[in-house]
PDB file of C-alpha atoms in Angstrom:
ATOM      1  CA  UNK A 297       0.000   0.000   0.000  1.00  0.00           C
ATOM      2  CA  UNK A 298       1.212   3.497  -0.786  1.00  0.00           C
ATOM      3  CA  UNK A 299       0.362   6.665   1.118  1.00  0.00           C
ATOM      4  CA  UNK A 300      -1.757   9.386  -0.478  1.00  0.00           C
ATOM      5  CA  UNK A 301       1.245  11.703  -1.210  1.00  0.00           C
ATOM      6  CA  UNK A 302       2.904   8.843  -3.110  1.00  0.00           C
ATOM      7  CA  UNK A 303      -0.154   8.452  -5.334  1.00  0.00           C
ATOM      8  CA  UNK A 304      -1.118  12.016  -6.223  1.00  0.00           C
ATOM      9  CA  UNK A 305       0.213  13.126  -9.585  1.00  0.00           C
ATOM     10  CA  UNK A 306       1.374   9.688 -10.692  1.00  0.00           C
ATOM     11  CA  UNK A 307       0.020   7.629 -13.564  1.00  0.00           C
ATOM     12  CA  UNK A 308      -2.030   4.643 -12.541  1.00  0.00           C
ATOM     13  CA  UNK A 309      -0.039   2.573 -15.047  1.00  0.00           C
ATOM     14  CA  UNK A 310       3.041   2.622 -12.774  1.00  0.00           C
ATOM     15  CA  UNK A 311       1.109   0.502 -10.271  1.00  0.00           C
ATOM     16  CA  UNK A 312       0.152  -2.054 -12.921  1.00  0.00           C
ATOM     17  CA  UNK A 313       2.405  -5.117 -13.128  1.00  0.00           C
ATOM     18  CA  UNK A 314       4.789  -4.952 -16.082  1.00  0.00           C
ATOM     19  CA  UNK A 315       3.239  -8.013 -17.719  1.00  0.00           C
ATOM     20  CA  UNK A 316      -0.198  -6.320 -17.846  1.00  0.00           C
ATOM     21  CA  UNK A 317       0.889  -2.740 -18.548  1.00  0.00           C
ATOM     22  CA  UNK A 318       0.427  -2.852 -22.319  1.00  0.00           C
ATOM     23  CA  UNK A 319      -3.017  -4.379 -21.909  1.00  0.00           C
ATOM     24  CA  UNK A 320      -3.926  -1.660 -19.413  1.00  0.00           C
ATOM     25  CA  UNK A 321      -2.955   1.109 -21.863  1.00  0.00           C
ATOM     26  CA  UNK A 322      -5.181  -0.384 -24.562  1.00  0.00           C
ATOM     27  CA  UNK A 323      -8.065  -0.850 -22.130  1.00  0.00           C
ATOM     28  CA  UNK A 324      -7.769   2.710 -20.786  1.00  0.00           C
ATOM     29  CA  UNK A 325      -7.764   4.261 -24.259  1.00  0.00           C
ATOM     30  CA  UNK A 326     -10.904   2.302 -25.074  1.00  0.00           C
ATOM     31  CA  UNK A 327     -12.548   3.395 -21.793  1.00  0.00           C
ATOM     32  CA  UNK A 328     -11.955   7.038 -22.797  1.00  0.00           C
ATOM     33  CA  UNK A 329     -14.059   6.497 -25.931  1.00  0.00           C
ATOM     34  CA  UNK A 330     -16.972   4.727 -24.248  1.00  0.00           C
ATOM     35  CA  UNK A 331     -19.799   6.412 -22.309  1.00  0.00           C
ATOM     36  CA  UNK A 332     -20.573   3.222 -20.395  1.00  0.00           C
ATOM     37  CA  UNK A 333     -18.543   1.779 -17.530  1.00  0.00           C
ATOM     38  CA  UNK A 334     -15.775  -0.554 -18.668  1.00  0.00           C
ATOM     39  CA  UNK A 335     -14.254  -3.294 -16.511  1.00  0.00           C
ATOM     40  CA  UNK A 336     -11.098  -5.371 -16.577  1.00  0.00           C
ATOM     41  CA  UNK A 337      -8.942  -7.624 -14.427  1.00  0.00           C
ATOM     42  CA  UNK A 338      -5.175  -7.350 -14.183  1.00  0.00           C
ATOM     43  CA  UNK A 339      -2.215  -7.751 -11.842  1.00  0.00           C
ATOM     44  CA  UNK A 340      -1.121  -4.708  -9.876  1.00  0.00           C
ATOM     45  CA  UNK A 341       2.011  -4.041  -7.864  1.00  0.00           C
ATOM     46  CA  UNK A 342       2.231  -2.841  -4.265  1.00  0.00           C
ATOM     47  CA  UNK A 343       4.919  -0.482  -3.023  1.00  0.00           C
ATOM     48  CA  UNK A 344       6.812  -3.463  -1.561  1.00  0.00           C
ATOM     49  CA  UNK A 345       6.968  -5.158  -4.978  1.00  0.00           C
ATOM     50  CA  UNK A 346       4.371  -7.858  -4.318  1.00  0.00           C
ATOM     51  CA  UNK A 347       1.564  -8.372  -6.818  1.00  0.00           C
ATOM     52  CA  UNK A 348      -2.172  -8.827  -6.369  1.00  0.00           C
ATOM     53  CA  UNK A 349      -5.033  -9.574  -8.734  1.00  0.00           C
ATOM     54  CA  UNK A 350      -7.305  -6.550  -9.157  1.00  0.00           C
ATOM     55  CA  UNK A 351     -10.652  -5.792 -10.733  1.00  0.00           C
ATOM     56  CA  UNK A 352     -10.998  -2.258 -12.131  1.00  0.00           C
ATOM     57  CA  UNK A 353     -14.147  -0.398 -13.176  1.00  0.00           C
ATOM     58  CA  UNK A 354     -13.598   2.714 -15.281  1.00  0.00           C
ATOM     59  CA  UNK A 355     -16.214   5.338 -16.133  1.00  0.00           C
ATOM     60  CA  UNK A 356     -15.496   8.422 -18.231  1.00  0.00           C
ATOM     61  CA  UNK A 357     -16.596  11.653 -16.586  1.00  0.00           C
ATOM     62  CA  UNK A 358     -19.459  13.477 -18.315  1.00  0.00           C
ATOM     63  CA  UNK A 359     -18.376  16.819 -16.842  1.00  0.00           C
ATOM     64  CA  UNK A 360     -16.735  19.338 -19.160  1.00  0.00           C
ATOM     65  CA  UNK A 361     -13.132  19.789 -17.990  1.00  0.00           C
ATOM     66  CA  UNK A 362      -9.907  20.918 -19.687  1.00  0.00           C
ATOM     67  CA  UNK A 363      -8.601  17.363 -19.369  1.00  0.00           C
ATOM     68  CA  UNK A 364     -10.741  14.250 -19.785  1.00  0.00           C
ATOM     69  CA  UNK A 365     -11.242  12.450 -16.510  1.00  0.00           C
ATOM     70  CA  UNK A 366     -11.981   8.816 -15.754  1.00  0.00           C
ATOM     71  CA  UNK A 367     -13.262   7.554 -12.421  1.00  0.00           C
ATOM     72  CA  UNK A 368     -11.573   4.280 -11.502  1.00  0.00           C
ATOM     73  CA  UNK A 369     -12.673   1.952  -8.711  1.00  0.00           C
ATOM     74  CA  UNK A 370     -10.307  -0.850  -7.792  1.00  0.00           C
ATOM     75  CA  UNK A 371     -10.838  -4.043  -5.794  1.00  0.00           C
ATOM     76  CA  UNK A 372      -8.364  -6.706  -4.664  1.00  0.00           C
ATOM     77  CA  UNK A 373      -9.852  -9.998  -5.890  1.00  0.00           C
ATOM     78  CA  UNK A 374      -6.882 -12.256  -5.076  1.00  0.00           C
ATOM     79  CA  UNK A 375      -8.926 -14.330  -2.600  1.00  0.00           C
ATOM     80  CA  UNK A 376     -11.723 -14.782  -5.132  1.00  0.00           C
ATOM     81  CA  UNK A 377      -9.265 -15.812  -7.834  1.00  0.00           C
ATOM     82  CA  UNK A 378      -7.668 -18.368  -5.505  1.00  0.00           C
ATOM     83  CA  UNK A 379     -11.087 -19.783  -4.594  1.00  0.00           C
ATOM     84  CA  UNK A 380     -12.040 -20.073  -8.270  1.00  0.00           C
ATOM     85  CA  UNK A 381      -8.737 -21.796  -9.047  1.00  0.00           C
ATOM     86  CA  UNK A 382      -9.285 -24.261  -6.211  1.00  0.00           C
ATOM     87  CA  UNK A 383     -12.775 -24.988  -7.568  1.00  0.00           C
ATOM     88  CA  UNK A 384     -11.334 -25.661 -11.033  1.00  0.00           C
ATOM     89  CA  UNK A 385      -8.728 -28.011  -9.592  1.00  0.00           C
ATOM     90  CA  UNK A 386     -11.373 -29.775  -7.491  1.00  0.00           C
ATOM     91  CA  UNK A 387     -13.617 -30.174 -10.552  1.00  0.00           C
ATOM     92  CA  UNK A 388     -10.756 -31.719 -12.535  1.00  0.00           C
ATOM     93  CA  UNK A 389      -9.901 -34.056  -9.659  1.00  0.00           C
ATOM     94  CA  UNK A 390     -13.556 -35.057  -9.282  1.00  0.00           C
ATOM     95  CA  UNK A 391     -13.727 -36.125 -12.914  1.00  0.00           C
ATOM     96  CA  UNK A 392     -10.588 -38.262 -12.661  1.00  0.00           C
ATOM     97  CA  UNK A 393     -10.408 -42.026 -13.165  1.00  0.00           C
ATOM     98  CA  UNK A 394     -11.097 -42.512  -9.443  1.00  0.00           C
ATOM     99  CA  UNK A 395     -14.762 -43.290  -8.733  1.00  0.00           C
ATOM    100  CA  UNK A 396     -16.120 -40.532  -6.503  1.00  0.00           C
ATOM    101  CA  UNK A 397     -19.396 -39.367  -5.011  1.00  0.00           C
ATOM    102  CA  UNK A 398     -20.670 -36.513  -2.860  1.00  0.00           C
ATOM    103  CA  UNK A 399     -23.440 -36.842  -0.288  1.00  0.00           C
ATOM    104  CA  UNK A 400     -25.263 -34.271   1.801  1.00  0.00           C
ATOM    105  CA  UNK A 401     -24.902 -34.199   5.587  1.00  0.00           C
ATOM    106  CA  UNK A 402     -27.475 -36.992   5.970  1.00  0.00           C
ATOM    107  CA  UNK A 403     -25.665 -39.325   3.570  1.00  0.00           C
ATOM    108  CA  UNK A 404     -27.920 -38.817   0.538  1.00  0.00           C
ATOM    109  CA  UNK A 405     -25.940 -38.905  -2.711  1.00  0.00           C
ATOM    110  CA  UNK A 406     -26.087 -35.547  -4.518  1.00  0.00           C
ATOM    111  CA  UNK A 407     -23.376 -36.037  -7.150  1.00  0.00           C
ATOM    112  CA  UNK A 408     -21.305 -38.794  -8.748  1.00  0.00           C
ATOM    113  CA  UNK A 409     -18.620 -38.737 -11.411  1.00  0.00           C
ATOM    114  CA  UNK A 410     -18.414 -40.768 -14.599  1.00  0.00           C
ATOM    115  CA  UNK A 411     -15.902 -43.195 -13.081  1.00  0.00           C
ATOM    116  CA  UNK A 412     -18.399 -44.185 -10.395  1.00  0.00           C
ATOM    117  CA  UNK A 413     -21.113 -44.694 -13.001  1.00  0.00           C
ATOM    118  CA  UNK A 414     -18.759 -47.055 -14.858  1.00  0.00           C
ATOM    119  CA  UNK A 415     -17.827 -48.905 -11.663  1.00  0.00           C
ATOM    120  CA  UNK A 416     -21.399 -49.465 -10.460  1.00  0.00           C
ATOM    121  CA  UNK A 417     -23.296 -49.569 -13.752  1.00  0.00           C
ATOM    122  CA  UNK A 418     -25.770 -46.969 -12.447  1.00  0.00           C
ATOM    123  CA  UNK A 419     -26.413 -43.623 -14.098  1.00  0.00           C
ATOM    124  CA  UNK A 420     -26.478 -40.418 -12.076  1.00  0.00           C
ATOM    125  CA  UNK A 421     -30.290 -40.263 -12.293  1.00  0.00           C
ATOM    126  CA  UNK A 422     -30.533 -43.748 -10.760  1.00  0.00           C
ATOM    127  CA  UNK A 423     -28.133 -42.927  -7.909  1.00  0.00           C
ATOM    128  CA  UNK A 424     -29.036 -39.389  -6.840  1.00  0.00           C
ATOM    129  CA  UNK A 425     -31.319 -39.320  -3.816  1.00  0.00           C
ATOM    130  CA  UNK A 426     -30.076 -42.675  -2.495  1.00  0.00           C
ATOM    131  CA  UNK A 427     -27.361 -43.606  -0.011  1.00  0.00           C
ATOM    132  CA  UNK A 428     -24.369 -45.850  -0.732  1.00  0.00           C
ATOM    133  CA  UNK A 429     -26.518 -48.716   0.572  1.00  0.00           C
ATOM    134  CA  UNK A 430     -28.041 -48.734  -2.925  1.00  0.00           C
ATOM    135  CA  UNK A 431     -25.035 -50.792  -4.028  1.00  0.00           C
ATOM    136  CA  UNK A 432     -25.259 -53.226  -1.102  1.00  0.00           C
ATOM    137  CA  UNK A 433     -24.672 -56.834  -2.148  1.00  0.00           C
ATOM    138  CA  UNK A 434     -26.359 -58.153   0.992  1.00  0.00           C
ATOM    139  CA  UNK A 435     -23.146 -59.493   2.514  1.00  0.00           C
ATOM    140  CA  UNK A 436     -23.037 -56.813   5.231  1.00  0.00           C
ATOM    141  CA  UNK A 437     -25.343 -57.219   8.212  1.00  0.00           C
ATOM    142  CA  UNK A 438     -28.059 -54.680   9.008  1.00  0.00           C
ATOM    143  CA  UNK A 439     -25.873 -52.898  11.552  1.00  0.00           C
ATOM    144  CA  UNK A 440     -23.060 -52.220   9.066  1.00  0.00           C
ATOM    145  CA  UNK A 441     -24.288 -48.967   7.505  1.00  0.00           C
ATOM    146  CA  UNK A 442     -25.636 -47.378  10.735  1.00  0.00           C
ATOM    147  CA  UNK A 443     -22.295 -48.125  12.401  1.00  0.00           C
ATOM    148  CA  UNK A 444     -20.393 -46.754   9.414  1.00  0.00           C
ATOM    149  CA  UNK A 445     -22.303 -43.442   9.456  1.00  0.00           C
ATOM    150  CA  UNK A 446     -22.046 -43.150  13.232  1.00  0.00           C
ATOM    151  CA  UNK A 447     -18.272 -43.571  13.018  1.00  0.00           C
ATOM    152  CA  UNK A 448     -18.120 -41.070  10.149  1.00  0.00           C
ATOM    153  CA  UNK A 449     -20.089 -38.452  12.085  1.00  0.00           C
ATOM    154  CA  UNK A 450     -17.945 -38.915  15.183  1.00  0.00           C
ATOM    155  CA  UNK A 451     -14.503 -38.879  13.551  1.00  0.00           C
ATOM    156  CA  UNK A 452     -15.117 -37.082  10.242  1.00  0.00           C
ATOM    157  CA  UNK A 453     -13.796 -39.960   8.133  1.00  0.00           C
ATOM    158  CA  UNK A 454     -14.286 -43.658   7.508  1.00  0.00           C
ATOM    159  CA  UNK A 455     -12.630 -46.236   5.301  1.00  0.00           C
ATOM    160  CA  UNK A 456     -13.102 -49.921   4.906  1.00  0.00           C
ATOM    161  CA  UNK A 457     -13.912 -52.874   2.713  1.00  0.00           C
ATOM    162  CA  UNK A 458     -17.417 -53.884   1.703  1.00  0.00           C
ATOM    163  CA  UNK A 459     -19.183 -56.001  -0.886  1.00  0.00           C
ATOM    164  CA  UNK A 460     -21.280 -54.235  -3.487  1.00  0.00           C
ATOM    165  CA  UNK A 461     -23.529 -55.344  -6.305  1.00  0.00           C
ATOM    166  CA  UNK A 462     -23.118 -53.992  -9.845  1.00  0.00           C
ATOM    167  CA  UNK A 463     -26.321 -53.017 -11.620  1.00  0.00           C
ATOM    168  CA  UNK A 464     -25.955 -56.152 -13.760  1.00  0.00           C
ATOM    169  CA  UNK A 465     -25.893 -58.337 -10.629  1.00  0.00           C
ATOM    170  CA  UNK A 466     -22.140 -58.951 -10.426  1.00  0.00           C
ATOM    171  CA  UNK A 467     -20.871 -58.871  -6.848  1.00  0.00           C
ATOM    172  CA  UNK A 468     -17.479 -57.311  -6.215  1.00  0.00           C
ATOM    173  CA  UNK A 469     -15.323 -56.259  -3.266  1.00  0.00           C
ATOM    174  CA  UNK A 470     -14.731 -52.544  -2.899  1.00  0.00           C
ATOM    175  CA  UNK A 471     -12.651 -50.171  -0.785  1.00  0.00           C
ATOM    176  CA  UNK A 472     -14.618 -47.093   0.293  1.00  0.00           C
ATOM    177  CA  UNK A 473     -13.168 -43.921   1.830  1.00  0.00           C
ATOM    178  CA  UNK A 474     -15.488 -41.189   3.145  1.00  0.00           C
ATOM    179  CA  UNK A 475     -14.427 -37.767   4.439  1.00  0.00           C
ATOM    180  CA  UNK A 476     -16.446 -34.929   5.943  1.00  0.00           C
ATOM    181  CA  UNK A 477     -16.532 -31.460   4.362  1.00  0.00           C
ATOM    182  CA  UNK A 478     -17.017 -28.623   6.851  1.00  0.00           C
ATOM    183  CA  UNK A 479     -19.093 -25.502   6.245  1.00  0.00           C
ATOM    184  CA  UNK A 480     -17.784 -22.068   7.341  1.00  0.00           C
ATOM    185  CA  UNK A 481     -19.647 -22.409  10.657  1.00  0.00           C
ATOM    186  CA  UNK A 482     -17.856 -25.685  11.411  1.00  0.00           C
ATOM    187  CA  UNK A 483     -20.795 -28.005  10.807  1.00  0.00           C
ATOM    188  CA  UNK A 484     -20.572 -30.842   8.289  1.00  0.00           C
ATOM    189  CA  UNK A 485     -22.194 -29.879   4.996  1.00  0.00           C
ATOM    190  CA  UNK A 486     -21.198 -32.831   2.785  1.00  0.00           C
ATOM    191  CA  UNK A 487     -19.269 -36.068   2.633  1.00  0.00           C
ATOM    192  CA  UNK A 488     -16.932 -36.955  -0.218  1.00  0.00           C
ATOM    193  CA  UNK A 489     -16.358 -40.606  -1.008  1.00  0.00           C
ATOM    194  CA  UNK A 490     -13.912 -42.443  -3.236  1.00  0.00           C
ATOM    195  CA  UNK A 491     -14.401 -46.061  -4.281  1.00  0.00           C
ATOM    196  CA  UNK A 492     -12.118 -48.616  -5.880  1.00  0.00           C
ATOM    197  CA  UNK A 493     -12.769 -52.222  -6.782  1.00  0.00           C
ATOM    198  CA  UNK A 494     -10.481 -54.710  -5.060  1.00  0.00           C
ATOM    199  CA  UNK A 495     -12.051 -57.918  -6.361  1.00  0.00           C
ATOM    200  CA  UNK A 496      -9.025 -58.582  -8.552  1.00  0.00           C
ATOM    201  CA  UNK A 497      -6.788 -58.329  -5.507  1.00  0.00           C
ATOM    202  CA  UNK A 498      -9.154 -60.633  -3.635  1.00  0.00           C
ATOM    203  CA  UNK A 499      -9.003 -63.169  -6.459  1.00  0.00           C
ATOM    204  CA  UNK A 500      -5.219 -62.958  -6.515  1.00  0.00           C
ATOM    205  CA  UNK A 501      -5.048 -63.631  -2.760  1.00  0.00           C
ATOM    206  CA  UNK A 502      -7.287 -66.677  -3.127  1.00  0.00           C
ATOM    207  CA  UNK A 503      -5.005 -68.011  -5.866  1.00  0.00           C
ATOM    208  CA  UNK A 504      -1.896 -67.394  -3.721  1.00  0.00           C
ATOM    209  CA  UNK A 505      -3.464 -69.332  -0.841  1.00  0.00           C
ATOM    210  CA  UNK A 506      -4.439 -72.180  -3.173  1.00  0.00           C
ATOM    211  CA  UNK A 507      -0.907 -72.489  -4.542  1.00  0.00           C
ATOM    212  CA  UNK A 508       0.595 -72.340  -1.048  1.00  0.00           C
ATOM    213  CA  UNK A 509      -1.550 -75.011   0.576  1.00  0.00           C
ATOM    214  CA  UNK A 510      -2.698 -77.332  -2.214  1.00  0.00           C
ATOM    215  CA  UNK A 511      -0.788 -79.712  -4.453  1.00  0.00           C
ATOM    216  CA  UNK A 512      -1.022 -78.530  -8.042  1.00  0.00           C
ATOM    217  CA  UNK A 513      -1.531 -82.039  -9.393  1.00  0.00           C
ATOM    218  CA  UNK A 514      -3.975 -83.547  -6.894  1.00  0.00           C
ATOM    219  CA  UNK A 515      -5.523 -80.296  -5.504  1.00  0.00           C
TER     220      UNK A 515
END
């Protein structure tokens, strides 16, 4: 931040980062020709040399003066830009090859990615509004899911192995990880889950045990 005496009489361009200075000149010349407010985003430089992302609104004065005047309002939008970048990264991660889902605070599924649809055989329309018990293969007892959600609510996370049923009826072993997402007030707003099939690993372990304990010729 610069004090008022350091600002008076200086061109605004000197506070624009060098990489954006040419773009600022072009934008400002255009703003001088337009009666409506013009807006832009660019990087600006503080007196200590650090940069921040700014949003500028420029409006040409309608008053008759010897020199044309432009009113400029400036806002630091660095926090907003960082939040938007984090959302973009999260969106890319959500649509990765890892099967993922999002539930509300009560465990109702509100979003799935394409990888989960491929893993389970269910479309988003068939899954939304249900809990993960929709995929239950019937190999967990009735207390399994209530205990899972109780543990999740108490600790904020849960992971474990369970048996699920594909939409086509195929039963497979799966590793499920669930994590709580906190709202600004500290309460849990959502849960994010990732799922991966481990049936192939299960089959491999069965084969290893068979080879270790049974004669290959006589079984």
